[in-house]
Short mmCIF file of C-alpha atoms in Angstrom, two decimals:
data_model
loop_
_atom_site.label_atom_id
_atom_site.label_comp_id
_atom_site.label_asym_id
_atom_site.label_seq_id
_atom_site.Cartn_x
_atom_site.Cartn_y
_atom_site.Cartn_z
CA MET A 9 -20.43 -8.86 19.25
CA PRO A 10 -24.04 -9.80 19.54
CA ASN A 11 -26.07 -7.44 21.67
CA MET A 12 -24.59 -4.28 21.34
CA PRO A 13 -26.02 -0.85 21.54
CA LEU A 14 -27.38 0.96 18.65
CA TRP A 15 -25.11 3.94 19.29
CA THR A 16 -21.93 1.73 19.59
CA VAL A 17 -22.66 0.06 16.40
CA SER A 18 -23.07 3.35 14.93
CA ILE A 19 -19.99 4.88 15.77
CA ALA A 20 -18.13 1.72 14.89
CA LEU A 21 -19.75 1.79 11.31
CA ILE A 22 -18.60 5.22 11.15
CA LEU A 23 -15.15 4.61 12.03
CA ILE A 24 -15.25 1.83 9.55
CA VAL A 25 -16.27 4.19 6.61
CA VAL A 26 -13.76 6.77 7.49
CA LEU A 27 -10.84 4.09 7.36
CA SER A 28 -12.17 2.80 4.44
CA TRP A 29 -12.01 6.16 2.55
CA LEU A 30 -8.50 6.70 4.33
CA LEU A 31 -7.18 3.56 3.38
CA GLY A 32 -8.56 3.47 -0.12
CA ARG A 33 -7.27 6.74 -0.88
CA PHE A 34 -3.64 5.74 0.79
CA ALA A 35 -4.03 3.26 -1.84
CA ARG A 36 -4.85 5.12 -4.80
CA PHE A 37 -1.72 7.59 -4.22
CA LEU A 38 0.43 4.49 -4.17
CA LEU A 39 -0.40 3.41 -7.38
CA LYS A 40 -0.72 6.77 -8.83
CA ARG A 41 1.30 5.83 -11.84
CA ARG A 42 0.66 1.94 -11.95
CA ALA A 43 -3.09 1.19 -11.76
CA LYS A 44 -5.96 3.34 -11.21
CA LEU A 45 -8.15 2.18 -8.34
CA ALA A 46 -12.33 3.32 -8.15
CA ALA A 47 -12.79 5.07 -4.92
CA ALA A 48 -16.06 3.27 -4.42
CA ALA A 49 -14.41 -0.23 -5.06
CA SER A 50 -11.27 0.59 -2.76
CA MET A 51 -13.81 1.90 0.12
CA VAL A 52 -16.08 -1.28 -0.24
CA MET A 53 -12.91 -3.79 -0.30
CA SER A 54 -11.73 -2.09 2.98
CA ILE A 55 -15.39 -2.27 4.49
CA VAL A 56 -15.38 -5.89 3.75
CA GLY A 57 -11.85 -6.43 5.32
CA SER A 58 -12.73 -4.73 8.44
CA ALA A 59 -15.80 -6.75 8.74
CA ALA A 60 -14.12 -9.52 8.34
CA GLY A 61 -11.46 -8.34 10.91
CA PHE A 62 -14.31 -8.13 13.43
CA LEU A 63 -15.69 -11.42 12.69
CA VAL A 64 -12.39 -13.20 13.33
CA ALA A 65 -12.11 -11.10 16.60
CA TRP A 66 -15.62 -12.51 17.58
CA LEU A 67 -14.94 -15.93 16.59
CA ILE A 68 -11.58 -15.69 18.92
CA ARG A 69 -13.50 -14.11 21.78
CA PRO A 70 -17.56 -14.28 21.52
CA ASN A 71 -17.78 -11.65 24.07
CA ALA A 72 -15.37 -9.19 22.64
CA SER A 73 -16.10 -5.16 22.06
CA VAL A 74 -15.64 -3.36 19.01
CA TRP A 75 -13.53 -0.91 21.32
CA GLN A 76 -11.01 -3.95 22.36
CA PRO A 77 -7.47 -3.27 21.60
CA LEU A 78 -8.03 -6.99 19.71
CA SER A 79 -11.17 -6.03 17.78
CA LEU A 80 -9.65 -2.84 16.35
CA LEU A 81 -6.16 -4.44 15.26
CA LEU A 82 -8.00 -7.46 13.34
CA ALA A 83 -10.13 -4.76 11.66
CA LEU A 84 -7.54 -2.58 10.43
CA ALA A 85 -5.37 -5.98 9.45
CA GLY A 86 -8.41 -7.00 7.82
CA ALA A 87 -8.85 -3.32 5.84
CA VAL A 88 -5.24 -3.33 4.91
CA VAL A 89 -5.34 -6.80 3.68
CA ALA A 90 -8.21 -6.44 1.67
CA VAL A 91 -7.23 -3.15 -0.09
CA ALA A 92 -3.72 -4.59 -0.76
CA ALA A 93 -5.34 -7.73 -2.37
CA TYR A 94 -7.56 -5.36 -4.68
CA ALA A 95 -4.53 -3.22 -5.46
CA GLY A 96 -2.07 -5.95 -6.15
CA VAL A 97 -4.71 -7.26 -8.91
CA ALA A 98 -5.59 -3.92 -10.09
CA ALA A 99 -1.84 -3.24 -10.63
CA HIS A 100 -1.13 -6.49 -11.94
CA PHE A 101 -3.83 -6.40 -15.08
CA GLN A 102 -3.21 -2.75 -15.58
CA THR A 103 0.38 -2.75 -15.99
CA PRO A 104 1.00 0.17 -18.20
CA VAL A 105 3.00 -0.61 -21.71
CA ARG A 106 5.77 1.47 -22.04
CA LYS A 107 6.19 3.37 -25.40
CA GLY A 108 9.11 2.57 -27.91
CA ILE A 109 10.93 5.28 -29.10
CA ALA A 110 9.35 5.30 -32.22
CA GLU A 111 5.92 5.57 -31.23
CA LEU A 112 6.80 8.60 -28.72
CA VAL A 113 7.99 10.49 -31.63
CA ALA A 114 5.19 9.95 -33.77
CA GLY A 115 2.97 10.96 -31.04
CA GLY A 116 4.62 14.42 -31.14
CA GLU A 117 5.09 16.78 -27.99
CA SER A 118 2.85 16.48 -24.77
CA ASP A 119 3.15 16.88 -21.46
CA ARG A 120 4.88 13.65 -21.29
CA VAL A 121 7.25 14.31 -24.06
CA GLU A 122 9.52 17.22 -25.21
CA PHE A 123 11.70 16.93 -28.36
CA LYS A 124 15.19 19.22 -28.32
CA SER A 125 17.18 19.52 -31.97
CA THR A 126 20.42 19.69 -29.76
CA ALA A 127 21.62 19.46 -26.10
CA ARG A 128 24.80 21.74 -26.22
CA VAL A 129 24.82 23.44 -29.55
CA ASN A 130 23.21 26.66 -30.52
CA THR A 131 21.19 25.83 -33.77
CA HIS A 132 21.20 29.33 -34.85
CA THR A 133 25.18 30.35 -34.00
CA GLY A 134 26.39 26.61 -34.77
CA ALA A 135 28.41 26.95 -31.44
CA LYS A 136 28.42 25.43 -27.97
CA ASP A 137 25.88 27.32 -25.95
CA ASP A 138 25.84 26.82 -21.81
CA ARG A 139 22.14 27.88 -22.40
CA MET A 140 21.21 24.86 -24.58
CA GLU A 141 22.55 22.58 -21.50
CA LEU A 142 20.74 24.98 -18.99
CA VAL A 143 17.38 24.28 -21.02
CA ILE A 144 17.80 20.35 -20.74
CA ALA A 145 18.36 20.56 -16.92
CA LYS A 146 15.06 22.69 -16.85
CA THR A 147 13.08 20.19 -18.66
CA ILE A 148 14.30 17.12 -16.68
CA SER A 149 13.60 18.60 -13.55
CA ALA A 150 10.35 19.95 -14.88
CA PHE A 151 9.48 15.99 -15.46
CA LEU A 152 10.62 15.00 -12.07
CA ASN A 153 8.41 17.70 -10.42
CA ALA A 154 5.48 17.02 -12.21
CA ASP A 155 4.06 13.27 -13.46
CA GLY A 156 7.70 12.42 -15.27
CA GLY A 157 7.94 12.29 -18.80
CA THR A 158 10.60 11.89 -21.78
CA LEU A 159 13.01 14.20 -23.31
CA ILE A 160 14.08 13.14 -26.70
CA VAL A 161 17.36 14.93 -28.03
CA GLY A 162 18.11 14.64 -31.64
CA VAL A 163 14.63 15.37 -32.61
CA ASP A 164 13.17 18.68 -34.07
CA ASP A 165 10.18 20.17 -32.84
CA GLU A 166 8.31 18.46 -35.93
CA GLY A 167 9.29 15.08 -35.00
CA THR A 168 11.81 14.51 -37.43
CA PRO A 169 15.22 12.73 -36.18
CA LEU A 170 18.24 14.95 -36.66
CA GLY A 171 21.03 13.27 -34.99
CA LEU A 172 23.52 13.96 -32.22
CA ASP A 173 26.34 14.71 -34.58
CA ARG A 174 26.74 18.37 -33.58
CA ASP A 175 26.60 17.43 -29.67
CA LEU A 176 28.92 14.59 -30.27
CA GLY A 177 31.29 17.12 -32.23
CA THR A 178 31.80 19.32 -28.97
CA MET A 179 33.06 16.31 -27.02
CA LYS A 180 36.78 14.99 -27.12
CA ALA A 181 35.62 11.57 -27.62
CA PRO A 182 32.24 11.59 -29.90
CA ASP A 183 30.68 8.76 -28.57
CA HIS A 184 27.42 7.68 -26.85
CA ASP A 185 29.38 6.88 -23.22
CA ARG A 186 30.98 10.26 -23.42
CA PHE A 187 27.58 11.81 -23.95
CA GLU A 188 25.92 10.01 -21.15
CA LEU A 189 28.60 11.25 -18.95
CA TRP A 190 28.32 14.83 -19.67
CA LEU A 191 24.50 14.55 -19.26
CA ARG A 192 24.73 12.97 -15.94
CA ASP A 193 27.55 15.60 -14.61
CA LEU A 194 25.20 18.40 -15.86
CA LEU A 195 22.57 17.20 -14.00
CA SER A 196 24.27 16.21 -10.75
CA THR A 197 25.55 19.68 -10.82
CA THR A 198 22.50 21.50 -11.43
CA LEU A 199 19.72 19.31 -9.83
CA GLY A 200 21.51 17.21 -7.18
CA PRO A 201 23.24 13.70 -7.45
CA ASN A 202 19.94 11.85 -6.42
CA ALA A 203 17.98 13.46 -9.47
CA ALA A 204 20.63 12.66 -11.51
CA ALA A 205 20.71 9.03 -10.65
CA SER A 206 16.84 8.45 -10.81
CA VAL A 207 16.99 9.68 -14.88
CA ARG A 208 17.25 6.75 -17.45
CA VAL A 209 19.42 7.54 -20.33
CA ALA A 210 19.12 5.26 -23.89
CA PHE A 211 20.28 5.77 -27.23
CA HIS A 212 18.29 4.74 -30.24
CA GLU A 213 18.49 5.00 -34.19
CA LEU A 214 15.28 6.80 -36.09
CA PRO A 215 15.05 7.07 -39.86
CA ASP A 216 14.92 10.75 -40.67
CA GLY A 217 12.81 11.93 -43.70
CA GLU A 218 15.28 10.41 -46.44
CA GLY A 219 15.46 6.96 -44.38
CA VAL A 220 18.87 7.60 -43.17
CA PRO A 221 19.20 6.37 -39.63
CA ARG A 222 19.99 8.80 -37.10
CA ALA A 223 20.85 8.44 -33.56
CA VAL A 224 18.76 10.06 -30.83
CA CYS A 225 18.94 10.11 -26.91
CA GLN A 226 15.91 9.11 -24.78
CA ILE A 227 16.10 10.72 -21.31
CA THR A 228 13.45 9.52 -19.12
CA ALA A 229 12.37 11.09 -15.73
CA GLU A 230 9.74 9.48 -13.37
CA ALA A 231 8.04 11.71 -10.67
CA SER A 232 10.00 12.32 -8.23
CA PRO A 233 8.99 11.69 -4.27
CA ARG A 234 10.28 15.05 -3.42
CA PRO A 235 10.90 18.57 -4.96
CA VAL A 236 13.67 19.07 -7.17
CA TYR A 237 15.56 22.61 -7.34
CA LEU A 238 17.41 23.36 -10.22
CA LYS A 239 20.40 25.77 -9.56
CA PRO A 240 22.08 27.19 -13.12
CA ASN A 241 25.14 28.11 -11.05
CA LYS A 242 26.54 27.79 -7.45
CA ASN A 243 25.71 31.38 -6.92
CA SER A 244 22.15 30.90 -8.18
CA ALA A 245 19.23 30.71 -6.08
CA PRO A 246 17.40 27.42 -6.32
CA GLU A 247 14.61 27.49 -8.73
CA LEU A 248 11.45 25.11 -9.14
CA TRP A 249 10.45 24.06 -12.68
CA VAL A 250 7.11 22.21 -13.55
CA ARG A 251 5.54 20.89 -16.32
CA THR A 252 2.49 22.74 -17.72
CA GLY A 253 0.86 21.19 -20.86
CA ASN A 254 3.48 21.07 -23.37
CA SER A 255 5.50 23.58 -21.69
CA THR A 256 8.41 23.91 -19.13
CA ARG A 257 7.60 26.86 -16.79
CA GLN A 258 9.46 28.57 -13.57
CA LEU A 259 7.37 29.30 -10.69
CA ALA A 260 7.68 32.21 -8.45
CA VAL A 261 8.75 32.01 -4.98
CA ASP A 262 4.60 31.98 -3.28
CA SER A 263 3.58 29.78 -6.19
CA ALA A 264 6.31 27.33 -5.76
CA THR A 265 5.71 27.15 -2.17
CA GLU A 266 1.94 26.17 -2.65
CA TYR A 267 2.82 23.67 -5.60
CA VAL A 268 4.97 22.03 -2.83
CA MET A 269 2.80 21.86 0.10
CA HIS A 270 -0.11 20.37 -2.21
CA ARG A 271 1.98 17.95 -4.48
CA TRP A 272 4.66 16.80 -1.32
CA PRO A 273 2.51 17.30 1.94
CA LEU A 274 4.31 16.72 5.09
CA SER A 275 2.70 13.85 6.59
CA VAL A 276 3.83 10.54 7.54
CA GLY A 277 1.44 8.72 5.05
CA SER A 278 2.33 10.83 2.05
CA GLY A 279 5.98 10.52 2.96
CA LEU A 280 5.84 6.90 3.26
CA ALA A 281 3.61 6.47 0.20
CA ALA A 282 6.39 8.63 -1.78
CA GLN A 283 9.52 6.45 -0.67
CA PHE A 284 7.58 3.53 -1.28
CA ARG A 285 6.66 4.67 -5.13
CA ALA A 286 10.46 5.66 -5.37
CA ALA A 287 11.26 2.22 -4.52
CA VAL A 288 9.19 0.53 -6.99
CA ARG A 289 10.30 2.94 -9.77
CA PHE A 290 14.02 2.05 -8.65
CA SER A 291 13.60 -1.91 -8.61
CA GLU A 292 11.78 -1.61 -12.25
CA ALA A 293 14.57 0.60 -13.63
CA ASN A 294 16.91 -2.04 -12.45
#
């Protein structure tokens, strides 16, 4: 590719920079929850990969132009390979370590962690209350529509384990299997079967203030690749709940529309990225 006009080289460099920025942003979007990619580093890797692709094209065809399909394809392939390699290394060395249940409780409530004393029983009346069940569904949907999070049932707001005895007492068979079955039925009815299937449920024992072990339920929800709407009942309009700080809030129609458009943009690249991230989360969960 020697002796090319200056304007041709300039345009080629501009295209490489734009391509590098797009590929770097795409890679950071894919690995949003798994690794942190510096924008400058990802662009540099993309530029290096593109240059390597053009060099290969020149070695194959010394008289090839940068605008020929072979040159463009090899440059694109080089950029993709370089960014993918960089992202893979970053993801490998930056893989986050999941916190244990004791560490989560000790850290208190946050934008990613929520405590609930019960899932079915109203602590004021001591009776089963459908509104308490709906609060659980709202919290899970909010985590799914944000950056994910963990809901721990059987722990009060101060982080003291209370156990699941009151909730288990409302079931025909007071065991953890029955509790999880009820929970997934609740989420499937209010959020849909796909959302219910994506949630992980685990049971642990934590000592209370007197050292007595208490069973708690850990419900983990990763960020959803698509908006999750809550329907309190069959005749209700869909509701969009999100996590804002350490609170769960419902968005009005106009705010919900804007939130969905910004978080899940309707583009081929974003759609593929969302599906890829969902596949990665599913493989990790299994």
